[in-house]
Amino acid sequence: MRIHLTLVSFLLGTSLSFAAPPKECAYKVKEEIYPPRGWVKHSRPHPDHPISLRIGLPQHNFPLLEQHLYEVSDPEHPRYGEYLSKEEVEALAAPRPESLNALDKWLAGFDFKEEDLVRSPAKDWITITIPISLAEKMLDTTYHVWEHTDSGDQLVRTTRYSLPGDLHGHVDVIQPTTMFGRYRRDRATIFRVEEITDELEKVMTKVLPPVVNAVSGITVDQSCNSTITISCLQQLYNAVGYVASANPENSIGATGYLEEFANLQDLRTFYAEQRPDALNSTFKFVSVKGGLNTQNLSQAGGEANLDTQFAFGLSHPIPPTFFSTAGRPPFDADARTPTDTNEPYTDWLDFILSQPDKDIPRTISTSYGDDEQTVPKDFATRACAEFAKLGARGVTVIFSSGDFGVGDGDSNPSTQQCFTNDGKNVTKFVPAFPASCPFVTAVGGTTNINPEMAVSRFFSGGGFSNFFSRPQYQEKAVAKYLAALPKGTFNNLFNPQGRAYPDVAAQADRFRIFLKGRPVSIGGTSAAAPTFAGIVALLNDARFKAGHKSLGFLNPMLYSKGFEGLNDITIGHNSGCGTTGFNATEGWDPVTGLGTPNFFKLKDIVVPAKRSVYH
C-alpha cells in the first residue's frame, strides 16, 4: 500500500480495497469507553477521510528512565544536574524487539511497507496516515462524527476498538480513537479578556503611593492592584535589579495551538511601553506541521500574545522561541473538505523530542489543558511519559492549572454539576490534564498585592488526579494539608491518593497586553504559567553564570528546598461543582500550591555561594 494511492482514490471519489486482518488472529477489545457526556453521534465520516493513527508501543525501561529523572532533579542527589542526552533517553524509551516485530507483522498483513510508517526516534511511536475505512478494518471498529451539544464542535471518534489478542501486550495505546478532549481557544486557560477603555485607562495609570506586600515585605506600586505589568511582576516577585544575559545556552519557549500566532507589531508596542530595552528584539518562530505565522494584526491571538509579551518580556534578553503547531481536533463534516483528526498537542511532543538538546528551550510554558476525564488514561499516561523525557534532558516543563476551580469548563461555574464520564454519573471534582501529570510543574493563579491571594472567582484550577498517584516528592507537603482538612470535607469528591496540583502559583488577572493594536486586560492561569516560566528562565541565567546546569524538572527541588524561596499564599479558594472548593492555607494547598516566587530568595537556593550538590 502507498499513501499517495489513497489520496488519488480520494480525489477520484472512489474507495480502495484493503487486505483483511490475518484470519488466525482473534480480535479482542483493547479499549472501550462510555459515550462521553455532552457528545452525540452526528453522522458517519466519508470512507476516504484521512486519519493519522498514532500507535504507542510499551516502553519497558520507563521505570529506569523515571529513576534517572528523579536522581538528576533532586538537589540532594550526587547526580543532580547530570542530565541525559537525547540518545540516552531514546534508548530507555525504546520498546522491546519482540514488540516491534509483532507490530510490524500485523501491519504487513495490511500491506504496509516501511516507507508507509513514521517512527519516532525511540521507535516507541508509529504513525500511519490512512483512510477511515482502513482504520475501521484494522481496529475492528466503527468511527462516527460526534457532535458536542453545547459548542457544536465535531470529532471523528469511536468508543471501542480491538486488536488481535496476541498484540495487546505489544501496544499501549492507539489514538485518535477514544479521546474526546477539545483543544479550542476558550479551552486555553484564558478566563477573560477586557478591552481597556479611556476611562479604565485613567484608573489603571493613576499614580498611587506604594504599598508593602504583607507576605514578602516587598514594596510594590499600588497601581499593580488594578493592572499587572512587567514592572509589577519584577517588584512583587523580587526581581528588580537583576540583569540577565543573552547566553545562548539558556532559552525560554512558549507553545501555541489552534491557529494562534504571536504578533510582532503588538510585541513591539508592548515592549515600547513596558520593556524599552527589548524594543529591537524579536523571538525565534518555529512552525510545527505548518503552524501559522501570518502576522495579520487582525488575526493575532490573545493567548499567544500574552505568552510572548510576558514570558519573553520578563526574561529579556534570554533567547526566546515561540512554537506554533497547526491543526485542531474538531472535524469538518463536509466529506470533500476533510481535516486532520489528529491531536496537535501530540504533534508538538513528537517534534520537540526529535530535536537535538541545543535546540530545545530550557524552560517551556504551555497554557492549554483539558478535563482529565476526557483524556483516556492510557493516552494520558503515555503523554505524561513524554514530559518525563524532556525533564530527563534538563528541560523545565510548565503548565497552567486551569481556570475553573475544582470543576470543568463546560458549564457556568456558578451552576456546575460535575459528573464522571464512566457511565455512572457520580458527582466528582474534575481535575485537569496535563497539569495533573507528575512530571510537569503546574501553576495556579493569584491576584492583588496586599495581600496576594488566590483568584477565587471559580478560577485557580487545582485538586487531585484520578489517573496518577501522588509522587514521593510531594508526599510530606500534601499529607500535611490533608491531615489538616476537616474530617468529612468533600467526602468522595476527590482522590486523596492522587497527584496533587498546582505546585506553585503566580499573578493571573488584569494583565495589560497589546492585542490587535489595542491595550487589553487579560486574566487566567494562562498568565500565571508564562510569568513563572520567566522567573525560572532568570534563575537558569544565574545558574549558567555560576557554572551550573539548567534547573530541569523543578518539582523535587521545589518541595524539598525551593518552597523556602516562595511566598506562601493563605487566602482564597477555588470554587466549582456547586462548592467553594479547596481553601488556600499555610503550606501547600490545591489552590496556589507552595506559593508564588521570590526571585532573589530562590536564586540563593539554586545558586549556592559554595559549590555543593547543586552543581
Coordinates of C-alpha atoms in Angstrom, one line a residue, residues 7-601:
L7 CA -5.1 10.2 -1.8
V8 CA -5.6 9.6 -5.6
S9 CA -8.5 7.4 -4.7
F10 CA -10.0 10.1 -2.5
L11 CA -9.6 12.8 -5.2
L12 CA -11.4 10.4 -7.7
G13 CA -14.2 9.8 -5.3
T14 CA -13.6 6.1 -5.2
S15 CA -12.7 3.6 -2.5
L16 CA -9.8 1.1 -2.4
S17 CA -10.0 -2.4 -1.1
F18 CA -7.5 -3.4 1.6
A19 CA -6.2 -6.7 2.9
A20 CA -8.3 -8.2 5.6
P21 CA -6.9 -8.9 9.1
P22 CA -5.0 -12.2 9.2
K23 CA -7.6 -14.9 10.0
E24 CA -5.5 -16.7 12.5
C25 CA -5.6 -13.7 14.9
A26 CA -8.7 -13.5 17.1
Y27 CA -9.6 -9.9 17.8
K28 CA -10.3 -8.8 21.4
V29 CA -11.4 -5.4 22.7
K30 CA -8.4 -3.3 23.6
E31 CA -10.3 -0.2 25.0
E32 CA -14.0 0.6 25.4
I33 CA -15.4 3.8 26.9
Y34 CA -18.9 5.1 27.7
P35 CA -20.1 7.8 25.3
P36 CA -18.8 10.9 26.9
R37 CA -21.4 13.3 28.4
G38 CA -22.3 16.1 26.1
W39 CA -21.4 14.3 22.9
V40 CA -23.9 12.7 20.5
K41 CA -23.5 10.8 17.3
H42 CA -23.9 13.0 14.3
S43 CA -23.1 11.1 11.1
R44 CA -20.6 8.7 9.5
P45 CA -17.4 10.1 8.1
H46 CA -16.6 9.6 4.4
P47 CA -14.8 6.2 4.0
D48 CA -11.8 8.0 2.5
H49 CA -11.5 10.6 5.2
P50 CA -7.8 10.5 6.2
I51 CA -6.8 9.9 9.8
S52 CA -3.3 9.7 11.3
L53 CA -3.2 6.8 13.8
R54 CA -0.5 7.0 16.5
I55 CA 0.4 3.6 17.9
G56 CA 2.3 3.6 21.2
L57 CA 4.5 0.6 22.0
P58 CA 5.3 -0.3 25.6
Q59 CA 8.4 1.5 27.0
H60 CA 9.7 -1.4 29.1
N61 CA 12.6 0.6 30.6
F62 CA 10.4 3.6 31.6
P63 CA 10.8 2.8 35.3
L64 CA 14.6 3.2 34.9
L65 CA 14.1 6.4 32.9
E66 CA 11.9 7.7 35.8
Q67 CA 14.6 6.8 38.3
H68 CA 17.2 8.8 36.2
L69 CA 14.7 11.7 36.1
Y70 CA 14.3 11.9 39.9
E71 CA 18.1 11.5 40.5
V72 CA 19.1 14.3 38.2
S73 CA 16.3 16.5 39.5
D74 CA 17.0 16.0 43.2
P75 CA 19.3 18.7 44.8
E76 CA 20.3 16.2 47.4
H77 CA 21.4 13.5 45.0
P78 CA 25.0 13.3 43.7
R79 CA 23.8 13.2 40.1
Y80 CA 21.8 16.4 40.4
G81 CA 22.0 18.2 37.1
E82 CA 23.7 15.3 35.2
Y83 CA 21.0 15.2 32.5
L84 CA 20.7 12.5 29.9
S85 CA 21.3 13.0 26.3
K86 CA 18.7 12.7 23.6
E87 CA 20.2 9.3 22.6
E88 CA 20.2 8.0 26.2
V89 CA 16.6 9.0 26.7
E90 CA 15.6 7.3 23.5
A91 CA 17.4 4.1 24.4
L92 CA 15.5 4.0 27.7
A93 CA 12.2 4.6 25.9
A94 CA 12.7 2.1 23.2
P95 CA 10.3 -0.9 23.0
R96 CA 11.4 -4.5 23.2
P97 CA 12.4 -6.1 19.8
E98 CA 9.5 -8.6 20.2
S99 CA 7.0 -5.7 20.4
L100 CA 8.4 -4.1 17.2
N101 CA 8.4 -7.4 15.4
A102 CA 4.8 -8.2 16.5
L103 CA 3.5 -4.8 15.3
D104 CA 5.5 -4.9 12.1
K105 CA 4.0 -8.4 11.3
W106 CA 0.5 -7.1 12.0
L107 CA 1.0 -4.0 9.8
A108 CA 2.5 -6.2 7.0
G109 CA -0.8 -8.1 7.0
F110 CA -2.4 -4.9 5.7
D111 CA 0.3 -4.5 3.0
F112 CA 2.1 -1.7 4.8
K113 CA 5.7 -1.2 3.8
E114 CA 8.4 0.5 5.9
E115 CA 8.1 3.7 3.9
D116 CA 4.4 4.0 4.9
L117 CA 5.4 4.2 8.6
V118 CA 6.6 7.2 10.5
R119 CA 8.6 6.0 13.5
S120 CA 9.6 8.2 16.5
P121 CA 13.4 8.4 17.1
A122 CA 13.0 5.9 20.0
K123 CA 10.7 3.8 17.9
D124 CA 8.1 3.8 20.7
W125 CA 5.5 5.5 18.5
I126 CA 4.5 4.6 14.9
T127 CA 2.2 6.9 12.9
I128 CA 0.3 5.8 9.8
T129 CA -2.0 8.1 7.8
I130 CA -4.8 6.1 6.3
P131 CA -8.5 6.4 5.3
I132 CA -11.1 5.9 8.0
S133 CA -12.3 2.7 6.1
L134 CA -8.9 1.0 6.6
A135 CA -8.7 2.2 10.2
E136 CA -12.0 0.6 10.9
K137 CA -10.8 -2.7 9.4
M138 CA -7.5 -2.7 11.3
L139 CA -9.2 -1.9 14.6
D140 CA -12.4 -3.8 14.1
T141 CA -14.4 -0.7 14.9
T142 CA -16.8 1.9 13.5
Y143 CA -15.9 5.6 13.6
H144 CA -18.6 8.3 13.8
V145 CA -18.7 12.0 13.6
W146 CA -19.6 13.0 17.1
E147 CA -21.0 16.5 17.9
H148 CA -20.7 18.3 21.2
T149 CA -24.2 19.6 22.0
D150 CA -23.2 22.8 23.7
S151 CA -20.5 24.0 21.4
G152 CA -21.3 22.3 18.1
D153 CA -17.7 21.0 17.9
Q154 CA -17.4 17.8 15.9
L155 CA -14.8 15.0 16.2
V156 CA -14.3 11.7 14.4
R157 CA -14.0 9.1 17.1
T158 CA -15.1 5.7 18.3
T159 CA -16.0 4.4 21.8
R160 CA -14.4 1.0 21.3
Y161 CA -11.6 -0.6 19.3
S162 CA -10.0 -4.0 19.2
L163 CA -6.7 -5.7 18.3
P164 CA -5.6 -9.3 17.8
G165 CA -5.3 -10.8 21.3
D166 CA -1.6 -11.6 20.9
L167 CA -0.9 -8.0 20.1
H168 CA -2.4 -6.5 23.3
G169 CA 0.8 -6.8 25.2
H170 CA 2.8 -5.0 22.5
V171 CA 0.6 -1.9 22.2
D172 CA -0.1 0.6 24.9
V173 CA -2.4 3.0 23.1
I174 CA -3.8 3.9 19.6
Q175 CA -5.2 7.4 19.1
P176 CA -7.2 9.1 17.8
T177 CA -9.8 6.6 18.8
T178 CA -11.5 7.2 22.1
M179 CA -10.1 10.6 23.0
F180 CA -12.8 13.3 23.2
G181 CA -10.7 16.2 24.5
R182 CA -11.4 19.5 22.8
Y183 CA -8.5 21.9 22.2
R184 CA -10.2 25.1 21.3
R185 CA -9.4 28.8 22.1
D186 CA -11.6 29.0 25.1
R187 CA -10.1 25.8 26.4
A188 CA -6.9 27.6 26.7
T189 CA -6.9 28.8 30.2
I190 CA -7.8 32.4 29.5
F191 CA -10.6 33.4 31.8
R192 CA -11.4 36.8 30.4
V193 CA -10.3 39.5 28.0
E194 CA -11.4 43.1 28.6
E195 CA -10.7 46.0 26.2
I196 CA -9.2 48.9 28.1
T197 CA -11.5 52.0 27.6
D198 CA -10.2 55.5 28.0
E199 CA -11.9 55.7 31.4
L200 CA -10.4 52.4 32.6
E201 CA -7.0 53.6 31.2
K202 CA -7.2 56.6 33.6
V203 CA -7.9 54.4 36.6
M204 CA -5.2 51.9 35.7
T205 CA -2.5 54.6 35.2
K206 CA -3.3 56.7 38.2
V207 CA -0.2 57.3 40.3
L208 CA -0.7 56.0 43.8
P209 CA 1.6 55.7 46.8
P210 CA 3.4 52.3 47.0
V211 CA 2.4 49.6 49.4
V212 CA 4.3 46.9 51.3
N213 CA 3.3 43.3 50.4
A214 CA 2.3 41.7 53.7
V215 CA 3.7 38.3 52.8
S216 CA 7.1 39.1 51.3
G217 CA 7.7 42.6 52.8
I218 CA 8.5 43.9 49.4
T219 CA 7.4 47.4 48.3
V220 CA 5.1 47.4 45.3
D221 CA 3.4 50.1 43.3
Q222 CA -0.2 50.3 44.4
S223 CA -1.3 50.5 40.7
C224 CA -0.4 46.8 40.5
N225 CA -3.7 46.1 42.2
S226 CA -5.6 47.2 39.1
T227 CA -3.2 46.3 36.3
I228 CA -0.2 43.9 36.0
T229 CA 2.8 44.9 34.0
I230 CA 6.3 43.6 33.7
S231 CA 7.4 46.2 36.3
C232 CA 4.7 44.9 38.7
L233 CA 5.9 41.3 38.4
Q234 CA 9.5 42.4 38.9
Q235 CA 8.6 44.2 42.1
L236 CA 6.2 41.7 43.5
Y237 CA 8.5 38.8 42.9
N238 CA 11.7 40.5 44.0
A239 CA 13.4 40.5 40.6
V240 CA 14.1 44.3 40.4
G241 CA 17.7 45.0 39.6
Y242 CA 18.6 41.5 38.2
V243 CA 20.3 41.8 34.8
A244 CA 20.0 38.7 32.7
S245 CA 22.3 37.9 29.8
A246 CA 21.7 36.6 26.3
N247 CA 23.7 33.4 26.9
P248 CA 22.8 31.1 24.0
E249 CA 23.0 28.1 26.4
N250 CA 19.8 29.5 28.1
S251 CA 16.5 29.9 26.4
I252 CA 12.7 30.1 27.0
G253 CA 9.9 28.9 24.9
A254 CA 6.1 29.2 24.7
T255 CA 3.7 26.9 22.7
G256 CA 0.8 28.0 20.6
Y257 CA -2.1 26.0 19.2
L258 CA -5.4 26.4 17.4
E259 CA -4.1 28.7 14.6
E260 CA -2.9 31.3 17.1
F261 CA 0.3 33.2 16.4
A262 CA 2.1 35.9 18.3
N263 CA 2.1 39.3 16.6
L264 CA 5.4 41.1 16.3
Q265 CA 3.8 44.5 15.9
D266 CA 1.8 44.0 19.2
L267 CA 5.0 42.8 20.8
R268 CA 7.0 45.9 19.8
T269 CA 4.2 48.1 21.1
F270 CA 4.2 46.2 24.4
Y271 CA 8.0 46.4 24.6
A272 CA 7.9 50.2 23.9
E273 CA 5.6 50.7 26.8
Q274 CA 6.8 48.1 29.3
R275 CA 10.3 46.9 28.3
P276 CA 12.0 49.6 26.2
D277 CA 15.4 47.8 26.3
A278 CA 13.8 44.9 24.4
L279 CA 12.3 47.1 21.7
N280 CA 14.6 46.0 18.9
S281 CA 14.5 42.3 19.9
T282 CA 12.3 39.6 18.5
F283 CA 11.8 35.8 19.0
K284 CA 12.6 32.7 17.1
F285 CA 9.5 31.3 15.4
V286 CA 9.2 27.6 14.9
S287 CA 6.3 26.1 12.8
V288 CA 5.3 22.6 13.7
K289 CA 3.4 20.8 10.9
G290 CA 2.5 24.0 9.2
G291 CA 1.7 26.2 12.3
L292 CA 0.7 29.7 11.2
N293 CA 2.7 32.9 11.3
T294 CA 0.6 35.2 9.1
Q295 CA 1.4 38.4 11.1
N296 CA -2.0 39.8 10.1
L297 CA -2.6 42.1 13.0
S298 CA -6.4 41.5 13.0
Q299 CA -5.8 37.7 13.5
A300 CA -3.4 38.0 16.4
G301 CA -4.1 35.5 19.2
G302 CA -4.7 36.7 22.8
E303 CA -3.1 33.5 24.3
A304 CA 0.0 33.7 22.0
N305 CA 0.4 37.5 22.6
L306 CA 0.1 37.0 26.4
D307 CA 2.6 34.3 26.5
T308 CA 5.2 36.0 24.4
Q309 CA 4.8 39.5 25.8
F310 CA 5.1 38.5 29.4
A311 CA 7.3 35.3 29.3
F312 CA 9.8 37.0 26.9
G313 CA 9.4 40.5 28.4
L314 CA 10.1 39.3 31.9
S315 CA 13.1 37.2 30.9
H316 CA 14.7 39.5 28.3
P317 CA 17.4 39.2 26.8
I318 CA 17.3 35.4 27.3
P319 CA 16.8 33.9 23.8
P320 CA 13.0 33.3 23.2
T321 CA 11.2 30.8 20.9
F322 CA 7.6 30.6 20.0
F323 CA 6.2 27.3 18.7
S324 CA 3.1 27.3 16.5
T325 CA 1.5 23.9 16.0
A326 CA -1.1 23.5 13.3
G327 CA -4.3 21.6 13.4
R328 CA -7.2 21.2 15.8
P329 CA -9.3 18.1 16.5
P330 CA -12.8 19.4 15.6
F331 CA -13.8 17.9 12.2
D332 CA -15.4 19.5 9.2
A333 CA -18.2 17.0 8.4
D334 CA -18.1 18.1 4.7
A335 CA -16.7 14.9 3.1
R336 CA -14.9 16.8 0.4
T337 CA -13.1 19.2 2.7
P338 CA -11.6 16.8 5.3
T339 CA -9.4 18.0 8.1
D340 CA -6.7 16.1 10.0
T341 CA -8.3 14.4 13.1
N342 CA -5.0 14.0 15.0
E343 CA -4.2 15.9 18.2
P344 CA -2.0 18.9 17.6
Y345 CA -0.7 18.7 21.1
T346 CA 1.0 15.3 20.5
D347 CA 2.3 16.6 17.2
W348 CA 4.3 19.2 19.2
L349 CA 5.6 16.5 21.5
D350 CA 6.8 14.4 18.6
F351 CA 8.5 17.4 17.2
I352 CA 10.3 18.7 20.3
L353 CA 11.5 15.3 21.4
S354 CA 13.1 14.8 18.0
Q355 CA 15.2 17.9 18.3
P356 CA 18.8 18.0 19.5
D357 CA 19.3 19.2 23.0
K358 CA 20.8 22.5 21.9
D359 CA 17.6 23.4 20.0
I360 CA 15.1 22.8 22.9
P361 CA 14.5 25.8 25.2
R362 CA 15.5 25.1 28.8
T363 CA 12.1 26.4 30.0
I364 CA 8.8 25.8 28.1
S365 CA 5.4 27.2 29.1
T366 CA 2.1 25.9 27.9
S367 CA -1.3 27.4 28.7
Y368 CA -3.6 24.8 27.3
G369 CA -5.3 21.9 29.0
D370 CA -8.4 19.8 29.2
D371 CA -10.5 17.9 31.7
E372 CA -8.6 14.8 32.8
Q373 CA -11.6 12.6 32.3
T374 CA -11.9 13.5 28.6
V375 CA -8.4 12.0 28.0
P376 CA -8.2 8.2 28.0
K377 CA -6.0 7.1 30.9
D378 CA -3.6 5.1 28.6
F379 CA -3.1 8.1 26.4
A380 CA -2.6 10.4 29.4
T381 CA 0.0 8.0 30.8
R382 CA 1.9 8.0 27.6
A383 CA 1.8 11.7 27.1
C384 CA 2.9 12.2 30.7
A385 CA 5.9 9.9 30.0
E386 CA 6.9 12.3 27.1
F387 CA 7.2 15.1 29.6
A388 CA 9.5 12.9 31.7
K389 CA 11.7 12.5 28.7
L390 CA 12.0 16.3 28.5
G391 CA 12.8 16.6 32.2
A392 CA 15.5 14.0 32.0
R393 CA 17.1 16.1 29.3
G394 CA 17.2 19.2 31.6
V395 CA 14.0 21.0 30.4
T396 CA 11.6 22.6 32.7
V397 CA 8.0 21.9 31.6
I398 CA 5.4 24.3 32.9
F399 CA 1.6 24.1 32.5
S400 CA -1.2 26.4 33.7
S401 CA -3.5 24.7 36.2
G402 CA -6.8 25.7 34.6
D403 CA -9.4 28.3 35.2
F404 CA -12.4 26.5 36.5
G405 CA -11.6 25.8 40.2
V406 CA -12.3 22.2 41.0
G407 CA -14.9 22.0 38.2
D408 CA -14.9 21.6 34.4
G409 CA -15.1 24.3 31.8
D410 CA -18.2 23.2 30.0
S411 CA -20.8 25.0 32.1
N412 CA -21.4 28.1 34.1
P413 CA -19.0 27.9 37.1
S414 CA -21.8 29.1 39.5
T415 CA -24.1 26.2 38.4
Q416 CA -21.5 23.5 37.7
Q417 CA -22.7 20.0 38.3
C418 CA -19.6 17.8 37.9
F419 CA -20.1 14.1 36.9
T420 CA -17.8 11.3 36.0
N421 CA -17.6 10.1 32.4
D422 CA -17.6 6.4 33.3
G423 CA -21.3 5.8 32.8
K424 CA -22.1 6.0 36.5
N425 CA -22.5 9.8 36.5
V426 CA -21.1 10.1 40.0
T427 CA -20.6 13.6 41.3
K428 CA -16.8 14.3 41.4
F429 CA -14.4 17.2 41.2
V430 CA -12.8 17.4 37.7
P431 CA -9.0 17.5 37.6
A432 CA -7.2 19.0 34.6
F433 CA -4.6 17.4 32.4
P434 CA -1.7 17.8 31.6
A435 CA -1.5 19.8 34.9
S436 CA -2.2 16.5 36.8
C437 CA 0.9 14.8 35.2
P438 CA 3.5 14.3 38.0
F439 CA 6.4 15.2 35.6
V440 CA 5.3 18.8 34.9
T441 CA 5.2 21.9 37.1
A442 CA 1.6 23.2 37.4
V443 CA 1.0 26.9 38.1
G444 CA -2.1 28.2 39.8
G445 CA -3.4 31.8 39.9
T446 CA -3.3 34.7 42.4
T447 CA -4.4 38.3 42.4
N448 CA -3.9 41.5 44.4
I449 CA -0.7 42.6 46.0
N450 CA -1.5 43.4 49.6
P451 CA -2.2 40.7 50.4
E452 CA -1.6 38.5 47.4
M453 CA -4.4 35.9 47.4
A454 CA -5.8 33.1 45.2
V455 CA -8.0 34.1 42.4
S456 CA -11.2 32.9 43.9
R457 CA -13.8 33.6 41.2
F458 CA -14.1 30.0 40.0
F459 CA -10.6 30.4 38.8
S460 CA -7.4 28.8 40.0
G461 CA -7.6 25.2 39.0
G462 CA -6.4 22.6 41.4
G463 CA -7.1 19.3 43.1
F464 CA -6.1 15.7 42.9
S465 CA -5.6 13.4 39.8
N466 CA -7.8 10.4 39.3
F467 CA -5.1 8.9 37.0
F468 CA -1.8 9.5 38.6
S469 CA -0.8 8.5 42.2
R470 CA 0.9 11.1 44.4
P471 CA 4.6 11.2 43.7
Q472 CA 7.0 10.9 46.6
Y473 CA 8.4 14.4 46.2
Q474 CA 5.2 15.9 47.4
E475 CA 4.1 13.3 49.9
K476 CA 5.1 15.3 53.0
A477 CA 3.6 18.6 51.9
V478 CA 0.3 17.1 50.7
A479 CA -0.1 14.7 53.6
K480 CA 0.2 17.7 55.9
Y481 CA -2.6 19.5 54.0
L482 CA -4.9 16.5 54.0
A483 CA -4.3 15.9 57.7
A484 CA -5.5 19.4 58.5
L485 CA -8.6 19.2 56.3
P486 CA -11.6 18.9 58.5
K487 CA -12.9 15.3 58.6
G488 CA -15.6 14.7 56.0
T489 CA -14.7 17.7 53.8
F490 CA -15.6 16.8 50.2
N491 CA -16.1 13.1 51.0
N492 CA -15.8 11.1 47.8
L493 CA -15.5 14.2 45.7
F494 CA -11.7 13.8 45.1
N495 CA -9.0 11.2 45.2
P496 CA -6.8 11.9 48.3
Q497 CA -4.1 9.5 47.0
G498 CA -3.8 11.3 43.6
R499 CA -1.1 13.5 42.3
A500 CA -1.9 16.9 43.8
Y501 CA -1.7 20.2 41.9
P502 CA -0.8 23.0 41.4
D503 CA 2.8 23.1 42.5
V504 CA 3.2 26.8 42.6
A505 CA 1.3 30.0 41.6
A506 CA 1.7 33.5 40.2
Q507 CA -0.4 36.5 39.3
A508 CA -3.2 35.6 36.9
D509 CA -5.5 38.5 36.5
R510 CA -5.6 42.0 34.9
F511 CA -2.5 41.6 32.8
R512 CA -2.0 44.5 30.4
I513 CA -1.1 43.2 26.9
F514 CA -1.5 44.6 23.4
L515 CA -3.8 42.7 21.1
K516 CA -4.6 43.7 17.5
G517 CA -3.0 47.1 18.2
R518 CA -5.1 47.9 21.3
P519 CA -4.3 47.5 25.0
V520 CA -6.5 44.9 26.7
S521 CA -6.7 43.5 30.2
I522 CA -6.5 39.7 30.2
G523 CA -6.7 37.1 33.0
G524 CA -6.3 33.4 33.6
T525 CA -3.8 30.9 34.7
S526 CA -2.7 31.4 31.1
A527 CA -1.0 34.5 32.6
A528 CA 0.5 32.7 35.6
A529 CA 2.3 30.0 33.6
P530 CA 4.4 32.3 31.4
T531 CA 5.1 34.5 34.4
F532 CA 6.5 31.6 36.4
A533 CA 8.4 30.4 33.3
G534 CA 10.0 33.9 33.0
I535 CA 11.3 33.7 36.6
V536 CA 12.6 30.2 36.0
A537 CA 14.5 31.4 32.9
L538 CA 16.1 34.1 35.1
L539 CA 17.1 31.5 37.6
N540 CA 18.7 29.5 34.9
D541 CA 20.6 32.5 33.8
A542 CA 22.0 32.9 37.3
R543 CA 22.9 29.2 37.3
F544 CA 24.7 29.4 34.0
K545 CA 26.6 32.4 35.1
A546 CA 27.8 30.4 38.1
G547 CA 28.8 27.4 36.0
H548 CA 25.8 25.2 36.8
K549 CA 23.4 23.4 34.6
S550 CA 19.7 24.4 34.0
L551 CA 17.2 23.6 36.6
G552 CA 15.3 20.9 34.6
F553 CA 12.4 19.2 36.3
L554 CA 11.6 21.6 39.1
N555 CA 9.3 19.7 41.5
P556 CA 11.8 17.7 43.6
M557 CA 13.7 20.9 44.2
L558 CA 10.6 22.9 45.0
Y559 CA 9.2 20.5 47.5
S560 CA 12.5 19.7 49.3
K561 CA 14.0 23.2 49.5
G562 CA 12.6 25.6 47.0
F563 CA 9.5 26.4 49.0
E564 CA 11.7 28.5 51.2
G565 CA 12.0 30.9 48.3
L566 CA 8.3 31.1 47.7
N567 CA 5.6 33.5 49.2
D568 CA 3.1 31.3 50.9
I569 CA -0.5 32.3 49.9
T570 CA -3.1 31.7 52.6
I571 CA -6.2 33.5 51.4
G572 CA -8.8 32.4 48.8
H573 CA -10.4 29.3 47.4
N574 CA -11.2 27.7 44.1
S575 CA -15.0 27.2 43.7
G576 CA -16.7 24.7 41.4
C577 CA -19.1 21.8 41.2
G578 CA -21.5 23.7 43.5
T579 CA -19.0 24.0 46.3
T580 CA -16.5 26.6 47.5
G581 CA -13.7 24.2 46.5
F582 CA -10.4 23.9 48.4
N583 CA -9.0 26.7 50.6
A584 CA -5.6 28.3 50.3
T585 CA -3.8 27.8 53.6
E586 CA -0.4 27.7 55.2
G587 CA 1.9 25.5 53.4
W588 CA 1.0 23.6 50.2
D589 CA -2.7 23.8 49.1
P590 CA -4.6 22.7 46.0
V591 CA -5.3 26.3 45.0
T592 CA -1.9 28.1 45.0
G593 CA 0.5 25.1 45.6
L594 CA 3.6 26.1 47.5
G595 CA 3.2 29.8 46.7
T596 CA 4.5 32.5 44.4
P597 CA 8.2 33.2 43.5
N598 CA 10.6 35.4 45.4
F599 CA 13.4 35.6 42.8
F600 CA 16.4 36.5 44.9
K601 CA 15.5 34.0 47.6

